[in-house]
Coordinates of C-alpha atoms in Angstrom, one line a residue:
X236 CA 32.2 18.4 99.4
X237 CA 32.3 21.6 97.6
X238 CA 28.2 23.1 96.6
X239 CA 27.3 25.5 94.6
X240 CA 23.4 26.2 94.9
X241 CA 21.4 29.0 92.7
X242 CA 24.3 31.1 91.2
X243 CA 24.0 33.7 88.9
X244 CA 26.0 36.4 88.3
X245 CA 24.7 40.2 86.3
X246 CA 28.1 41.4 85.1
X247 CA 28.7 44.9 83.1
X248 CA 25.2 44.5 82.8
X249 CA 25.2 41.3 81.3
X250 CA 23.6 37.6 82.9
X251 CA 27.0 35.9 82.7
X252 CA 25.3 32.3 84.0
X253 CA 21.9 31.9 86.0
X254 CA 20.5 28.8 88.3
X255 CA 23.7 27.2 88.4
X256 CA 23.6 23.7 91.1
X257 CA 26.9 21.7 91.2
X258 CA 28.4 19.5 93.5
X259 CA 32.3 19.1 93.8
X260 CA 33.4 15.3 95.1
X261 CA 36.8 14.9 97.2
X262 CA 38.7 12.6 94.9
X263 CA 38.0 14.3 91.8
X264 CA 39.7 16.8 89.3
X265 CA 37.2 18.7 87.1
X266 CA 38.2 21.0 83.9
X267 CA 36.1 24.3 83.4
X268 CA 35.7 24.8 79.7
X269 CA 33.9 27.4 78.1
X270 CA 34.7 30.0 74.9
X271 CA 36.6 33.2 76.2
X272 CA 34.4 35.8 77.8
X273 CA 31.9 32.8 78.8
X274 CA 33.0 33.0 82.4
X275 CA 35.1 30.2 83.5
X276 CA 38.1 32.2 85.3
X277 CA 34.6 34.0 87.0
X278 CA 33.4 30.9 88.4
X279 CA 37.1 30.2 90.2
X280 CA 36.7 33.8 91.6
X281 CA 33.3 32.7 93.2
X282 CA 34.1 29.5 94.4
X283 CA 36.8 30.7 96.3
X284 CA 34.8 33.6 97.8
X285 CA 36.9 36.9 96.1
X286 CA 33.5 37.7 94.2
X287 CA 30.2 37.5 95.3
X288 CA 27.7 36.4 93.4
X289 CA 24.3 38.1 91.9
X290 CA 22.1 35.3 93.7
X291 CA 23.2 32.4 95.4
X292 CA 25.8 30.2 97.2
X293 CA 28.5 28.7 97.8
X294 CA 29.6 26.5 100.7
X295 CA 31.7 24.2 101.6
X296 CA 32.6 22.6 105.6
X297 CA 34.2 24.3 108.3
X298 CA 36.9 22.2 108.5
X299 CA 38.1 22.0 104.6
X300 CA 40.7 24.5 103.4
X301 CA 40.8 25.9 99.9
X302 CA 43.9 26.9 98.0
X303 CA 43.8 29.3 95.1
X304 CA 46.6 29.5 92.5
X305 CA 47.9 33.2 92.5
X306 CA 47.7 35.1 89.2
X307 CA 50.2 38.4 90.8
X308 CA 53.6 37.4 90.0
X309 CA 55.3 40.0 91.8
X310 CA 53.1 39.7 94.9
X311 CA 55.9 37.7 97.1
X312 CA 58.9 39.8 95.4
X313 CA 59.9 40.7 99.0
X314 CA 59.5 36.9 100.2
X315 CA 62.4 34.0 100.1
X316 CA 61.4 31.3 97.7
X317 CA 60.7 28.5 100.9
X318 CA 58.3 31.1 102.9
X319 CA 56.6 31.7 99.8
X320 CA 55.4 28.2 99.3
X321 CA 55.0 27.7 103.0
X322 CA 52.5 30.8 102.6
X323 CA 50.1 28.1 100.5
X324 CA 49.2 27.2 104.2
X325 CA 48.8 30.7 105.8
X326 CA 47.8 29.7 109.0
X327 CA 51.0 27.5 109.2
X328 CA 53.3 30.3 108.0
X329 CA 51.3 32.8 111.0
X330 CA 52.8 30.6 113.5
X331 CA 55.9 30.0 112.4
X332 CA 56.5 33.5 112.3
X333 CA 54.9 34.3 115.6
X334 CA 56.9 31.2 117.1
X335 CA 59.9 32.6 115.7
X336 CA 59.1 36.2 117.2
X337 CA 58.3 35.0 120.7
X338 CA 61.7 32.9 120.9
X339 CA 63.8 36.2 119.7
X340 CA 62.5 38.1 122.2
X341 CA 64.9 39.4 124.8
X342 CA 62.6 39.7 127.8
X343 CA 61.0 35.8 127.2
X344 CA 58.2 36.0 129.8
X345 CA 55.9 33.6 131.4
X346 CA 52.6 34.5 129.4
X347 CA 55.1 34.2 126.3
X348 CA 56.2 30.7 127.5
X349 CA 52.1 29.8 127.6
X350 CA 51.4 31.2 124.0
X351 CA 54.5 29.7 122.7
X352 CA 53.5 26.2 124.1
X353 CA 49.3 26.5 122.3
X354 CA 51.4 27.3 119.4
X355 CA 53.7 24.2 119.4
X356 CA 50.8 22.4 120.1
X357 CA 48.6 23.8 117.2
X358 CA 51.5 23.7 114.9
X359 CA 52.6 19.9 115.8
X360 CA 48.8 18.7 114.8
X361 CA 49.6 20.7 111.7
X362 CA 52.4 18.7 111.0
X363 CA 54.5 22.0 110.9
X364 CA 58.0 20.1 111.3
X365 CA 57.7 18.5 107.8
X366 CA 56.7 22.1 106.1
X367 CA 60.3 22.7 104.6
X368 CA 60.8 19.4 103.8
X369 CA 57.5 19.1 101.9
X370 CA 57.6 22.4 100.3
X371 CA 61.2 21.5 98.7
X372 CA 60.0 18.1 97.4
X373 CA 56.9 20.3 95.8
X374 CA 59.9 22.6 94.3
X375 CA 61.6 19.9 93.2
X376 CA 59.2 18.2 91.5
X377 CA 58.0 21.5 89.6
X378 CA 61.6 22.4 89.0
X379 CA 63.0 25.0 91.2
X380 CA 66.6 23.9 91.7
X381 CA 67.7 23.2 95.7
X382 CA 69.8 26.3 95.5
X383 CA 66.9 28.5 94.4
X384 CA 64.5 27.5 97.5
X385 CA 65.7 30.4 99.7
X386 CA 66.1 32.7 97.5
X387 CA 64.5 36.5 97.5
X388 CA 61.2 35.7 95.0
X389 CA 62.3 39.1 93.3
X390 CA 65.4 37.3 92.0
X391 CA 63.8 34.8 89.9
X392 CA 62.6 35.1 86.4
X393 CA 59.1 35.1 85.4
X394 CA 58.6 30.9 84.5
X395 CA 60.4 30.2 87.9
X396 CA 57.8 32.6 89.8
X397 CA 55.1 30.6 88.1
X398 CA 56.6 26.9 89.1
X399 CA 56.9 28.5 92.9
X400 CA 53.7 30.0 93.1
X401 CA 52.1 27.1 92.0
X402 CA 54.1 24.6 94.8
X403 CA 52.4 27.6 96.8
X404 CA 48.8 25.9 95.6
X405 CA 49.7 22.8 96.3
X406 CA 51.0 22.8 99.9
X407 CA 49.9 21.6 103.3
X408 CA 47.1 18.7 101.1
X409 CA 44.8 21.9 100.6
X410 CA 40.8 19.6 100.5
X411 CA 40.1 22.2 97.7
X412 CA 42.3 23.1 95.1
X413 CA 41.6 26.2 92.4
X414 CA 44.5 26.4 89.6
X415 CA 43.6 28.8 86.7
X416 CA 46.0 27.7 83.2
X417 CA 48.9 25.9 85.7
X418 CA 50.5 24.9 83.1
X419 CA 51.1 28.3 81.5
X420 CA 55.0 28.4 81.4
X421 CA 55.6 25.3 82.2
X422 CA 57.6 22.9 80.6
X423 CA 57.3 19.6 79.5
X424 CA 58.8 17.6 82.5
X425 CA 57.1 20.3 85.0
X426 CA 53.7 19.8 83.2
X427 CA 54.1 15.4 83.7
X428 CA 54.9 16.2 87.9
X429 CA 51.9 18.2 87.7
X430 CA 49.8 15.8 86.0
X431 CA 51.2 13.0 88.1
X432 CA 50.6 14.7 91.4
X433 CA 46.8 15.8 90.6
X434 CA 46.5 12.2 89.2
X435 CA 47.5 11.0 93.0
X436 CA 45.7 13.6 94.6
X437 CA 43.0 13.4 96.9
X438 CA 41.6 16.7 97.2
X439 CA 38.8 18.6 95.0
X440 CA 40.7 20.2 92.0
X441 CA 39.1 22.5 89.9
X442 CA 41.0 24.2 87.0
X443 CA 40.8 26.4 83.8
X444 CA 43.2 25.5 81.5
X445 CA 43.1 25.7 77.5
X446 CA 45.3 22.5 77.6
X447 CA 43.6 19.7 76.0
X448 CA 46.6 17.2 76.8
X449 CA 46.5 18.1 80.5
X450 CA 42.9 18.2 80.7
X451 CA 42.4 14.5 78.8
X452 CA 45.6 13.8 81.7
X453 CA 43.8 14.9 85.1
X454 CA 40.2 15.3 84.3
X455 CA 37.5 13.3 85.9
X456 CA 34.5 15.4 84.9
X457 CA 33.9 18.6 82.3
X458 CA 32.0 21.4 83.6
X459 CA 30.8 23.0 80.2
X460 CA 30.2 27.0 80.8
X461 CA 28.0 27.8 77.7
X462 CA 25.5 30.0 77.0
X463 CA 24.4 31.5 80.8
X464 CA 24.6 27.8 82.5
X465 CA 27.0 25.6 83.8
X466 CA 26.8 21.8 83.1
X467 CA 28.9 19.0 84.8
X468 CA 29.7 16.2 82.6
X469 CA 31.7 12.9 83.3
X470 CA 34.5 12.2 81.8
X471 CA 37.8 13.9 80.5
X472 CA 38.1 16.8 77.8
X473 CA 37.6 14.4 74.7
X474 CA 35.2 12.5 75.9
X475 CA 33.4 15.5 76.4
X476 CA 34.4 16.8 73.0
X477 CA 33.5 13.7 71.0
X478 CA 30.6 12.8 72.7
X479 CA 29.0 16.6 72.5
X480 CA 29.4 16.2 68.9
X481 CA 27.8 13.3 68.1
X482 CA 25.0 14.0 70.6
X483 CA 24.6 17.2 68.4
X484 CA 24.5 15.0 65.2
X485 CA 21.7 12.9 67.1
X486 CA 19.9 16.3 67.9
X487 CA 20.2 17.2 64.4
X488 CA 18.7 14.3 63.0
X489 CA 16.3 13.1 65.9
X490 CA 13.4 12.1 63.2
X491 CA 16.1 10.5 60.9
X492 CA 17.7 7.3 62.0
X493 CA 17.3 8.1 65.4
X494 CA 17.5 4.6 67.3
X495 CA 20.3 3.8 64.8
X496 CA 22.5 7.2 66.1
X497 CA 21.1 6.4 69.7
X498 CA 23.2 3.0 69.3
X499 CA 26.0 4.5 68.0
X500 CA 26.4 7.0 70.8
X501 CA 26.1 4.1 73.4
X502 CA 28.4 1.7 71.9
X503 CA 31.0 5.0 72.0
X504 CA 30.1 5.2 75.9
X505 CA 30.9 1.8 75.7
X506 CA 34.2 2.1 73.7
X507 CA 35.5 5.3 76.1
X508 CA 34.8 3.1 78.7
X509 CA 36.7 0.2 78.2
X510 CA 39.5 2.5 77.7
X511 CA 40.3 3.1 81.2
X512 CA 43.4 1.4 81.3
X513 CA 44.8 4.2 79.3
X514 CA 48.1 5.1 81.0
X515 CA 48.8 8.8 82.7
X516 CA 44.9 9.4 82.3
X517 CA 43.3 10.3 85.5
X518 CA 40.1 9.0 84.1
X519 CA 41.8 5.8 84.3
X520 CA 40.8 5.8 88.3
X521 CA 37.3 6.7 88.0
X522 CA 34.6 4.2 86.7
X523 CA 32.5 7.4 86.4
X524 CA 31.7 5.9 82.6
X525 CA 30.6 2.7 83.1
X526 CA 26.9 4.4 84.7
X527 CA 26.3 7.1 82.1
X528 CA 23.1 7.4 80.8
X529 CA 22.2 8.7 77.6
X530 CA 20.6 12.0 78.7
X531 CA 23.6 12.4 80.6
X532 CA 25.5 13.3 77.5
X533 CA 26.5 16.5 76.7
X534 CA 24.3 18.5 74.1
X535 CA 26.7 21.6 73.7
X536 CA 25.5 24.4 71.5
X537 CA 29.1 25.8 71.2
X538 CA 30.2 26.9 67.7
X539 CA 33.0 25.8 66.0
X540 CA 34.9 28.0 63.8
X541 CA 36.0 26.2 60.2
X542 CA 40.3 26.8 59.5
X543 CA 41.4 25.5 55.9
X544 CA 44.1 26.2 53.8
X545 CA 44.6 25.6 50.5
X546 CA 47.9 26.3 48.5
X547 CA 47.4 27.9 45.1
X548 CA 50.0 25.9 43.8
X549 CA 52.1 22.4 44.8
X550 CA 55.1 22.9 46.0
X551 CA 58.6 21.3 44.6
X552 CA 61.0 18.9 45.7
X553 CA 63.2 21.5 46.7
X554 CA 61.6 23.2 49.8
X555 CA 64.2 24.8 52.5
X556 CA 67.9 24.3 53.3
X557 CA 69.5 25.7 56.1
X558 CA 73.0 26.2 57.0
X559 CA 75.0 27.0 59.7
X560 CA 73.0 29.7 61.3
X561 CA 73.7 31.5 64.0
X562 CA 72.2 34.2 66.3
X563 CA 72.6 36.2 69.1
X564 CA 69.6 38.7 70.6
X565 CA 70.3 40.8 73.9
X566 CA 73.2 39.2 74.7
X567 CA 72.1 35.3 73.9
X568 CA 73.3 33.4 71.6
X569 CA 69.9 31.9 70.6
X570 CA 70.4 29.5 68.1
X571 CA 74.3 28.3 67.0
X572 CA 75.0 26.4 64.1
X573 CA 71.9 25.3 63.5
X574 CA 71.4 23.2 59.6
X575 CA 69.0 21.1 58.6
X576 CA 67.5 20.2 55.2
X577 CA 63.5 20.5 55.0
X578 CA 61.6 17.8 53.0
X579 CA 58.0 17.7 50.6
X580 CA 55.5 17.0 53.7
X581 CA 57.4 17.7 56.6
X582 CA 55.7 19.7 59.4
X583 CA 57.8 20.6 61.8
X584 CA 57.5 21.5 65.4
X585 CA 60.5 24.0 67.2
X586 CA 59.7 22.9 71.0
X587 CA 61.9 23.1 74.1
X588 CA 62.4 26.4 76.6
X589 CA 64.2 28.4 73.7
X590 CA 61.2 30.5 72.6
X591 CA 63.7 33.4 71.6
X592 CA 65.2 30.9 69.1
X593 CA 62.4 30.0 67.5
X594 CA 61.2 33.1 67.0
X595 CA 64.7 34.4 66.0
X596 CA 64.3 31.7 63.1
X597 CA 61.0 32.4 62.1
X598 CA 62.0 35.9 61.4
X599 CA 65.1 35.4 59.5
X600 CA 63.5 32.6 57.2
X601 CA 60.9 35.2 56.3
X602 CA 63.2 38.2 55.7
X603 CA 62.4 39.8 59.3
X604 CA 66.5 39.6 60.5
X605 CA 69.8 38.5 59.6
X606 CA 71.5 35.4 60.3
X607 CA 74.7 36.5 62.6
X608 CA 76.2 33.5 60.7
X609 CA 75.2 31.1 58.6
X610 CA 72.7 31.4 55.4
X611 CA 69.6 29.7 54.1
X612 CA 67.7 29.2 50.9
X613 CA 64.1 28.3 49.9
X614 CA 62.7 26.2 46.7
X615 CA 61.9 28.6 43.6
X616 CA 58.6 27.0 43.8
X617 CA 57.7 27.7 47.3
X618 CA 55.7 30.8 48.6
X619 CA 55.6 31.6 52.5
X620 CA 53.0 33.0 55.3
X621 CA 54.2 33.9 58.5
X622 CA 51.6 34.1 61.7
X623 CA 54.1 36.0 64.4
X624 CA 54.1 35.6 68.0
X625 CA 53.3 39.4 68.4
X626 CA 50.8 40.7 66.2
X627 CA 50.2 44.1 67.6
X628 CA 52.5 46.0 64.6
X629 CA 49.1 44.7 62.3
X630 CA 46.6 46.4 64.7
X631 CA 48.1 49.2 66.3
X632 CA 47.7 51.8 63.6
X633 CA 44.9 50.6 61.9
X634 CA 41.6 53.1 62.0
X635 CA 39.3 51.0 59.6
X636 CA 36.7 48.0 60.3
X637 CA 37.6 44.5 60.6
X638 CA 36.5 44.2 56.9
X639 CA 38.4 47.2 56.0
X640 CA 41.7 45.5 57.9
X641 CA 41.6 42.1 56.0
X642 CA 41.1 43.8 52.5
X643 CA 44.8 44.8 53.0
X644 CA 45.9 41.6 52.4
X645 CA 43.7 40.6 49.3
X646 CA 43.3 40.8 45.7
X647 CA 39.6 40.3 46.0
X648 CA 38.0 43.1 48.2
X649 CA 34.7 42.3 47.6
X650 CA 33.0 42.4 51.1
X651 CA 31.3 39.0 49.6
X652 CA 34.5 37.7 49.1
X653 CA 36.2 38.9 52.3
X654 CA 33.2 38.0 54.5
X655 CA 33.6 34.4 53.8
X656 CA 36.8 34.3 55.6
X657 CA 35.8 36.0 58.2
X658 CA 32.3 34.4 58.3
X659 CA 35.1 31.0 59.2
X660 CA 36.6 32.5 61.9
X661 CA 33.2 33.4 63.6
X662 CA 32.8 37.2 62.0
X663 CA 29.3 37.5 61.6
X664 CA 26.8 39.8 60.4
X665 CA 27.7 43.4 61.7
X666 CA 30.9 41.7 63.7
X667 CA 33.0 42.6 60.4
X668 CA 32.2 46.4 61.2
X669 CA 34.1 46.5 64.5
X670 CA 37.2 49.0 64.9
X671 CA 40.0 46.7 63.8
X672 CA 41.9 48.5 67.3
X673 CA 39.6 47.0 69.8
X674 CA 39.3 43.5 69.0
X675 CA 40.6 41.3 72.3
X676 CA 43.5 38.8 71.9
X677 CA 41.9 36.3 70.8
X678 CA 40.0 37.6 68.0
X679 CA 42.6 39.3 66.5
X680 CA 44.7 35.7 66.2
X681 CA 41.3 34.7 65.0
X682 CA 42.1 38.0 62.2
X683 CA 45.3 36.7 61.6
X684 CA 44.2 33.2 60.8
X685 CA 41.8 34.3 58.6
X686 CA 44.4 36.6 56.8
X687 CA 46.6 33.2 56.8
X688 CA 43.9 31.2 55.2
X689 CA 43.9 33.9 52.5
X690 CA 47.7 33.6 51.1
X691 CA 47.2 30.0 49.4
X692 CA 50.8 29.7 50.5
X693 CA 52.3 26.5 50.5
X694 CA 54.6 26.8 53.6
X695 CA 53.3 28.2 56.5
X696 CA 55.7 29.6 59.6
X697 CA 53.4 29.8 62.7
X698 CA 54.8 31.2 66.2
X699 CA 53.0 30.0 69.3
X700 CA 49.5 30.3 67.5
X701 CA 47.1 28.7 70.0
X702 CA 48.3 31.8 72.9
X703 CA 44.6 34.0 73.1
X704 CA 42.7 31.1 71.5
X705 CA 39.7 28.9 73.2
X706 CA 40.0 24.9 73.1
X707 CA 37.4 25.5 70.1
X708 CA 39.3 27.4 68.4
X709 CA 42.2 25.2 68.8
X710 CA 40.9 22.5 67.6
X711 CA 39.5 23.8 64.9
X712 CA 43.0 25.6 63.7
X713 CA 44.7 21.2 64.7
X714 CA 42.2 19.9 62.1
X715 CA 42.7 22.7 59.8
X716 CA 46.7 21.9 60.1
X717 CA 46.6 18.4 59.9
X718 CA 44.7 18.2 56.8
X719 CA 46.8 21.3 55.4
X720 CA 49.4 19.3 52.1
X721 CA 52.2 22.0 52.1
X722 CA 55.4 22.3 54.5
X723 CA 54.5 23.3 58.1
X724 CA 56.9 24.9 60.9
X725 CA 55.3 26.0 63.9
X726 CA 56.0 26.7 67.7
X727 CA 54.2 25.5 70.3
X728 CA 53.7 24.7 74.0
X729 CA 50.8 22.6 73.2
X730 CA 51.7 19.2 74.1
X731 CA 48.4 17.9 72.2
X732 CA 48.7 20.3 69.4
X733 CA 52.5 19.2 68.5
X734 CA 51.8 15.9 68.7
X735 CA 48.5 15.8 66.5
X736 CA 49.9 17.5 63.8
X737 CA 54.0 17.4 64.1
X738 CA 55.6 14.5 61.5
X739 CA 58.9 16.2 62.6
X740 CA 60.1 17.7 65.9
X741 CA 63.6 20.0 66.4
X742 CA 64.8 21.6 69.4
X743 CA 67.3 24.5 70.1
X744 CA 68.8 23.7 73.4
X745 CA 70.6 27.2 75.1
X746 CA 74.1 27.1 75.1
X747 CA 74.7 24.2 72.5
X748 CA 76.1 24.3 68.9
X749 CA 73.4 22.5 66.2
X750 CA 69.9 21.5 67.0
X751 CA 68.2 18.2 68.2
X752 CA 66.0 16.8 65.0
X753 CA 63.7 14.3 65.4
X754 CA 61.3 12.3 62.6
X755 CA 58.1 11.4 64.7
X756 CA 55.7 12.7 66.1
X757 CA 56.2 14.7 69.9
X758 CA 55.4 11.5 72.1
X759 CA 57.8 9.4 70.3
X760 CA 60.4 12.6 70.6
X761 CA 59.6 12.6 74.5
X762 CA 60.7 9.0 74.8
X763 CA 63.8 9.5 72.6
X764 CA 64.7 11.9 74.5
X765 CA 64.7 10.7 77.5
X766 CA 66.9 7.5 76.4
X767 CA 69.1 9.9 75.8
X768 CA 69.7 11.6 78.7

């Protein structure tokens, strides 16, 4: 059991969270959810004791050990691959290496023969003979080839570092486990082990991670960071989500209907609940549902931000044809060959590993680069908006407000006019005044959107437009996409966001000639895939 009694944390001057009691069950996996800047990668950093807290504790028993997934990528550069994830377990990896030292030693005395025996001991009840064997089935599973596990960490690029570092986090069945966004860099098949292995395991996990799809996979309860307290809930990321929003409907309306919205809200409890069966759900081992009580629900006072496009005109038959194109950036031939016709309605998801592809074809369909090879041509009646994957060439030299910023883009540069899309995207009253150059990452995507909301176009190119956003935000840009009538190509790594909004799904594998196009949605495309391999 993991408790945390009284905390509160001042930070730059500002109460962060206060009076926060929670109590962390073996067995259990819970998601930390909160906007960004609310304090959820915060609250990892005090549970695991590398900041200290304003008032309060945190404690845990003597014998439990807690594992922490490392955010330095570079720290084990001077490591092998296999020590590295051996390290999860550092009191493990301490005697190996002292055992090691005592047994090279040229002058092997008696007192080294004693200290060498306590260590076999200690390291036999540690079950230090399977450590390479377990660590390689962790790097396996994540994976890290069998020829990369002794490896120098230095020679692996950055993904791999990630996958190794996170086997790190797993080893030696830590009782506490701390992962902050493991699935960033992942990919698909990585992100199932991991799902399937937190599913089986257990320990106490606790993770930050702006993945709905993973956290509706391996969540047994939300804890909700809003507004200077943290709240545990039962349940996975949309139950959390769905029920928070009708319980705010209830609040809203408590002298209106109000037994009538109490009985809706329990027949959903009731619904979620029989739902357990739902495969590769982690909920689906809990019966945590079944004994919720209404004022157990969560009330969240968390804004929403509204994203909704609207073309100014319809588009044609005729939307996109490509042909034949070809590409090669620093070396790699990114995409080869690649044609494929683009029909009324179609929203199409570029997934896989080849992020340099995608974006290579974002930029040539808007004008950005040439085609090596190859050529392409849109419908007369279609008019583009591009959201890149780097938007620092739209910040960078930019003096004015936030208000001044957008009015670049408009014909209307009424402030009236302007702050209603930015009013959308959360810009409030004297927000819209802030230097355009020191908005974080995620409020300038929130910029961009707002700028993309503005074109009217009728095919929108998006690259990797949930990185830097919170799972409110995300949402609210799924719902805004889904509902969107024009022609749709985005890139994601969002396995929930494809697969909500996706009617069509195309990959560019490395080193192969054409593409792999697919009419269905990303779960269907997973599956089809797989029969084909």
């Amino acid at each position: 059991m993991l408790t945390l009694t009284d905390i509160s944390l001042q930070f730059a001057g500002d109460l962060l969270y206060k009076h926060v009691d929670l109590i962390f069950q073996p067995d259990h996996c819970y998601g930390i959810i909160g906007a960004n800047g609310a304090g959820k990668s915060t609250l990892l950093r005090i549970i695991s004791g590398e900041l200290a807290p304003t008032t309060g504790s945190v404690s845990m028993r003597k014998e439990d050990r807690m594992s922490v997934l490392e955010q330095d990528h570079f720290k084990y550069d001077a490591f092998p691959v296999m020590d590295t994830v051996i390290m999860g377990n550092r009191r493990l990896y301490d005697i190996m290496k002292e055992k090691d030292a005592l047994y090279a030693k040229p002058d092997f005395s008696d007192a080294d023969g004693e200290r060498a025996a306590e260590l076999e001991g200690e390291f036999a009840e540690m079950n230090g003979w399977d450590a390479e064997t377990e660590a390689a089935q962790l790097l396996n599973g994540i994976g890290i080839p069998t020829e990369l596990h002794y490896a120098q960490m230095a020679s692996l690029d950055g993904r791999q570092k990630v996958k190794v570092l996170l086997a790190q986090a797993l080893f030696g069945h830590p009782n506490i486990i701390l992962l902050d966004e493991p699935t960033n860099g992942l990919d698909v098949e990585s992100t199932e082990w991991l799902e399937d292995f937190l599913v089986d395991c257990d320990a106490i996990v606790i993770v930050v991670s702006h993945d709905r799809h993973f956290l509706n996979a391996v969540c047994t309860n939300i804890v909700d960071v809003d507004h200077e307290t943290c709240k545990m809930y039962a349940g996975n990321y949309d139950f959390w989500y769905e029920s928070s929003t009708l319980m705010q409907q209830l609040i809203r309306n408590q002298n209106k209907k109000r037994e009538e919205k109490i009985r809706d809200l329990q027949e959903f409890i009731r619904r979620f609940s029989a739902n357990k069966s739902k495969s590769r759900q982690a909920t689906s081992r809990k019966k945590v549902l079944d004994s919720i009580q209404l004022e157990q629900m969560p009330a969240s006072s968390r804004k929403y931000p509204f994203v909704g496009f609207e073309p100014e005109r319809e588009a044609g038959k005729d939307i996109l044809f490509v042909d034949g194109i070809s590409k090669t950036i620093d070396g790699v031939k990114v995409l080869d060959n690649v044609t494929f016709t683009v029909k009324k309605g179609d929203k199409i998801a570029f997934v896989g590993d080849n992020e340099a592809g995608a974006t290579a074809l974002f930029r040539i369909l808007v004008g950005e680069l040439n085609p090596d090879e190859g050529n392409f041509r849109w419908g007369v009646t279609i008019s583009q908006s591009y959201f890149p994957k780097d938007n620092t060439r739209f910040f960078q030299d930019f003096d004015g407000t936030l208000i001044e910023w957008l009015s670049q883009f408009s014909h209307d540069t009424t402030e009236t006019y302007l702050r209603g899309f930015l009013g959308r995207m959360l810009f409030s009253g004297d927000d819209v005044y802030k230097p355009a150059k020191v908005l974080s990452g995620g409020e300038k995507v929130r910029c961009m959107l707002s700028r993309l909301m503005m074109s009217k176009a009728n095919a929108l190119l998006l690259d990797q437009p949930t990185d830097h956003l919170d799972l409110e935000s995300i949402t609210a840009l799924s719902n805004g996409l889904q509902a969107y009538p024009g022609n749709l190509f985005f890139a994601s790594h969002d396995h929930q966001f494809i697969d909500e909004i996706a009617n069509r799904i195309i990959e560019f594998p490395l080193g192969k000639s054409g593409c792999l196009d697919y009419e269905g949605n990303f779960e269907d495309f997973l599956q089809w895939k797989r029969g084909r391999a």
